[in-house]
Short mmCIF file of C-alpha atoms in Angstrom, two decimals:
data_model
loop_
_atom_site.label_atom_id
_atom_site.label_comp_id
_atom_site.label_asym_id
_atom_site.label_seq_id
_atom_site.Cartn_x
_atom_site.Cartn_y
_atom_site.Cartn_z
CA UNK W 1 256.72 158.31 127.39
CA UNK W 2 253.52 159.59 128.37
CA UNK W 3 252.34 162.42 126.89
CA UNK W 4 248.41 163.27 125.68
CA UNK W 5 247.61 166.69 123.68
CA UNK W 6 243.66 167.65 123.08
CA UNK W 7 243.48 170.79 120.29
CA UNK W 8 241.21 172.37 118.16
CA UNK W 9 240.56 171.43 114.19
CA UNK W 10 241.66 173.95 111.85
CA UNK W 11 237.74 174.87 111.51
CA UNK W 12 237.66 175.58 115.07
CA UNK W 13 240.36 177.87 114.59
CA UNK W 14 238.65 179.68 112.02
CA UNK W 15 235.51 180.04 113.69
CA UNK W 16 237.38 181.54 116.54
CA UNK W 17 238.83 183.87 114.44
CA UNK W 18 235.22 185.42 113.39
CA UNK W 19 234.47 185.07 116.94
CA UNK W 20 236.81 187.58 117.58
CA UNK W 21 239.15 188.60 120.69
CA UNK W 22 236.26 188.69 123.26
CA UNK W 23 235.42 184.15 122.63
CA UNK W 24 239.16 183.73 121.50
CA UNK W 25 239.97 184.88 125.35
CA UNK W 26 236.93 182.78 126.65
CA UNK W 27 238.42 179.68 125.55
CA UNK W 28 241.95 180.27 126.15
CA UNK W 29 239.96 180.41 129.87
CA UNK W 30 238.20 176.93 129.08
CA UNK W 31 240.53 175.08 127.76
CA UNK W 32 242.87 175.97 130.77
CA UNK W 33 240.67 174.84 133.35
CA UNK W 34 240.25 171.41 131.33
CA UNK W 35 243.96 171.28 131.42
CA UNK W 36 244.09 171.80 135.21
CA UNK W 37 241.53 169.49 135.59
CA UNK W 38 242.42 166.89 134.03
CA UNK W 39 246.31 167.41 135.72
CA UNK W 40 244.60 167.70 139.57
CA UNK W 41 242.50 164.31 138.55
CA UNK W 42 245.46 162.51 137.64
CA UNK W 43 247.42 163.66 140.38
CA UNK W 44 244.53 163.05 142.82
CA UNK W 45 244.81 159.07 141.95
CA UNK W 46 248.60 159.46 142.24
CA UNK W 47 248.24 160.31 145.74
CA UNK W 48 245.99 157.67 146.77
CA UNK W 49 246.39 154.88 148.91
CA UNK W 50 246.81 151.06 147.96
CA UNK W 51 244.65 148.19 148.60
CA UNK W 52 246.53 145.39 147.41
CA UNK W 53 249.58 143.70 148.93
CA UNK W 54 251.63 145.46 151.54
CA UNK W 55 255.41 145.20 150.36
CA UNK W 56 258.49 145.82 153.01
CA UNK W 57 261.78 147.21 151.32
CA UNK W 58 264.87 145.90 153.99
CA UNK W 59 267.75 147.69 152.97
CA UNK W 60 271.13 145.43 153.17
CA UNK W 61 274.77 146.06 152.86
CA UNK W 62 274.87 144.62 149.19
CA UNK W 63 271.13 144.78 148.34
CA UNK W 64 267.85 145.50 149.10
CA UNK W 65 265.45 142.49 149.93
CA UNK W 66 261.53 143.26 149.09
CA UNK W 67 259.19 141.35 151.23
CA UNK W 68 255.78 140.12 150.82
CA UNK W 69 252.79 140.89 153.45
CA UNK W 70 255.13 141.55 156.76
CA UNK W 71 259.15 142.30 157.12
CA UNK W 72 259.51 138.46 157.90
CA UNK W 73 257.39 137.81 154.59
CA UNK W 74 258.52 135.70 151.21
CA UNK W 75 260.95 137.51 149.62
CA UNK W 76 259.87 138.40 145.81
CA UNK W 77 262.98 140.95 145.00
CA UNK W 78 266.33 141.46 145.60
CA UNK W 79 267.64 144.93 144.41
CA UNK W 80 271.27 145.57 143.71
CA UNK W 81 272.25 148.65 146.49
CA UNK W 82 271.98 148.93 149.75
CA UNK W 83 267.94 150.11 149.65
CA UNK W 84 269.56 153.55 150.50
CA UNK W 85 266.87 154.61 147.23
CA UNK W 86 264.46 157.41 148.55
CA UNK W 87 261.51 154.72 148.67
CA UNK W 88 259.42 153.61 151.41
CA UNK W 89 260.21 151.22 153.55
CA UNK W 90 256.63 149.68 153.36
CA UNK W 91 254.05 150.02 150.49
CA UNK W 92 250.56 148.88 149.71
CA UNK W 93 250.65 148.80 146.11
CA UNK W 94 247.27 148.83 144.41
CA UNK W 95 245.46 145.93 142.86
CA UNK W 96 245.57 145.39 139.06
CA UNK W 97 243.29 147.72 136.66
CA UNK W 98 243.48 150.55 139.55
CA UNK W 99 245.23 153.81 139.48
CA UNK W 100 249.06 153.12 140.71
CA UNK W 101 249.51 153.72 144.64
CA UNK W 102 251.30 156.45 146.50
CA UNK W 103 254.52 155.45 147.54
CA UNK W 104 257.04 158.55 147.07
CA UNK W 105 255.08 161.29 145.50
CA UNK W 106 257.30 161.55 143.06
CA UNK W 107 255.19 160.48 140.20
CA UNK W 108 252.04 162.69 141.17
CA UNK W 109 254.85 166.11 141.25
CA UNK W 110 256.42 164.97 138.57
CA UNK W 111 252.59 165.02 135.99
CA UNK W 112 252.61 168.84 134.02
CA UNK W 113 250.67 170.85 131.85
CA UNK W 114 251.47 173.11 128.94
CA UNK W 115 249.79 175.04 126.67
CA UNK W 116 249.97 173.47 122.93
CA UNK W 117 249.66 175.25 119.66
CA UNK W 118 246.42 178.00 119.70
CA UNK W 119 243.85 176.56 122.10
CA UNK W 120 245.41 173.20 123.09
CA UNK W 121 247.31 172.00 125.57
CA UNK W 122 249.40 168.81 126.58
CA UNK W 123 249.49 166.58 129.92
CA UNK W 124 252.68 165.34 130.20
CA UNK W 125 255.06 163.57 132.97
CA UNK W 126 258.25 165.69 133.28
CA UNK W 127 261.45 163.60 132.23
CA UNK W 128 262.96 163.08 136.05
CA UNK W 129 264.77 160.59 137.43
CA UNK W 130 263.69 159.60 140.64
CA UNK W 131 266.25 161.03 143.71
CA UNK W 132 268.93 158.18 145.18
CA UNK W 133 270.18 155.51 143.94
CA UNK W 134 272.23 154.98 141.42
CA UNK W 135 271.68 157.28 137.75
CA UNK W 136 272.84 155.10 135.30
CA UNK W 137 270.64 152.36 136.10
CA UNK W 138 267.57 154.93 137.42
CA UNK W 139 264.34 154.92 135.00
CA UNK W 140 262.46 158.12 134.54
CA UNK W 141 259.38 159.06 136.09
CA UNK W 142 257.89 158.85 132.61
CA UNK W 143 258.71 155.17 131.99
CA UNK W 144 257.34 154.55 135.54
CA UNK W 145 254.37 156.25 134.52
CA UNK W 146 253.99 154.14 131.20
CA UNK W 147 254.94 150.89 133.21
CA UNK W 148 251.82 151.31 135.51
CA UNK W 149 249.62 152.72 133.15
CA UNK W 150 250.20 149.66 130.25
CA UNK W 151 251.52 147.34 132.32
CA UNK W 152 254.82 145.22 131.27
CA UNK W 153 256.01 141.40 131.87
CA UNK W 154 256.04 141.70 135.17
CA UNK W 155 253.39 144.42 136.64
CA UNK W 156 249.54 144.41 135.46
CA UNK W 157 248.05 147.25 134.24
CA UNK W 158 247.43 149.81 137.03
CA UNK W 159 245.68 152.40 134.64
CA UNK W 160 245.24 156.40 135.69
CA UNK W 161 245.07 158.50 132.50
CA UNK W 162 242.99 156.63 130.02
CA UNK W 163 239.40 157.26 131.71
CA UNK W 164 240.17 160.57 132.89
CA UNK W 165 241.80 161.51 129.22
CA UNK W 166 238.86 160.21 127.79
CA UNK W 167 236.52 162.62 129.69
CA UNK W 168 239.01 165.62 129.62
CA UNK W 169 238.60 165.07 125.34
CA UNK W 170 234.70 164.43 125.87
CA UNK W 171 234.84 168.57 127.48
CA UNK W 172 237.30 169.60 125.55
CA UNK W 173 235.07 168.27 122.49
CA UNK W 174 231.57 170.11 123.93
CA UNK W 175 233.45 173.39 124.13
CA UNK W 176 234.86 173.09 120.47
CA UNK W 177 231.03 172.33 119.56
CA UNK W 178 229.70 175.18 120.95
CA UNK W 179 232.13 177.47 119.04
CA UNK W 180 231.50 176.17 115.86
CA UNK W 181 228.05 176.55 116.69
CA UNK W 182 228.54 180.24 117.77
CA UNK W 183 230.63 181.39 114.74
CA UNK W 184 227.34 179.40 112.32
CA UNK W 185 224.68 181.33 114.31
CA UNK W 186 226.99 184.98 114.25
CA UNK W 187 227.52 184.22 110.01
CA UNK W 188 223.39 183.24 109.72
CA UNK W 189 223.03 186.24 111.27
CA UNK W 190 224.94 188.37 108.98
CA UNK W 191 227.00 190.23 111.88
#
């Protein structure tokens, strides 16, 4: 499951506290435009393009075939079903260590942000299951999301949230700096 959360320590709670309402409410501002960041960034890559192989999905009465390069390509899949799965017919997936490539849109709709505890938040993918095919045998949009992002036995990593995570915390971290450095300065000051 994919799921990140970036929060304030309990001293950057306190400080906000002797802050007062007037930072408490700037913050609540901050920390939701990291959020929303950080969810249009990972979205953005979501809804990019491939440049890696182009794969060709031929539906069939029993399964679907998935060719390599053109529709008369090497076969590398077969896929119990007819192909009747709301997929593309072609995709260009991306190359290995890059963010995964568009193919439905799915994924990118399916990314959300919350808010978490006081002045936190989480990025999470919602727990859907793809539309067609058949449920039982369906993974959801967050195991797709971990697939691509850690890779498995048979996809290399094609990682999205790591680097932009990374930066979202590196923000998130500035802003709680600046508080605590607010709430020392007001208490020096004997306010």
């Amino acid at each position: 499951m994919m799921k990140f959360k970036l929060e304030g320590s309990r001293e950057f709670q306190r400080a906000m506290d002797e802050l007062g309402e007037d930072a408490r409410e700037r913050v609540d501002t901050r920390v939701k435009q990291i959020a929303q960041k950080l969810r249009q960034d990972i979205v953005a890559d979501y809804q990019k393009g491939g440049s890696g192989i182009t794969y060709y999905r031929i539906p069939g009465p029993k399964y679907m075939t998935i060719r390599k390069h053109s529709e008369s390509g090497p076969p590398v899949a077969f896929i119990g079903g007819s192909g009747s799965k709301n997929l593309s017919r072609q995709h260009t997936a991306s190359r290995p260590g890059q963010a995964p490539a568009k193919d439905t849109g799915g994924l990118a709709n399916a990314v959300a942000v919350r808010a978490y505890g006081r002045a936190g938040f989480e990025i999470y993918v919602k727990p859907l299951k793809p539309k067609g095919g058949d449920e039982e045998k369906e993974i959801t949009y967050q195991e797709i999301a971990s697939i691509l992002e850690l890779g498995n036995h048979k996809i290399k990593r094609r990682p999205n949230w790591d680097t932009k995570v990374e930066a979202a915390r590196k923000v998130f971290d500035e802003m709680v700096e600046q508080v605590l450095a607010a709430a020392i300065k007001k208490k020096r000051a004997g306010r």
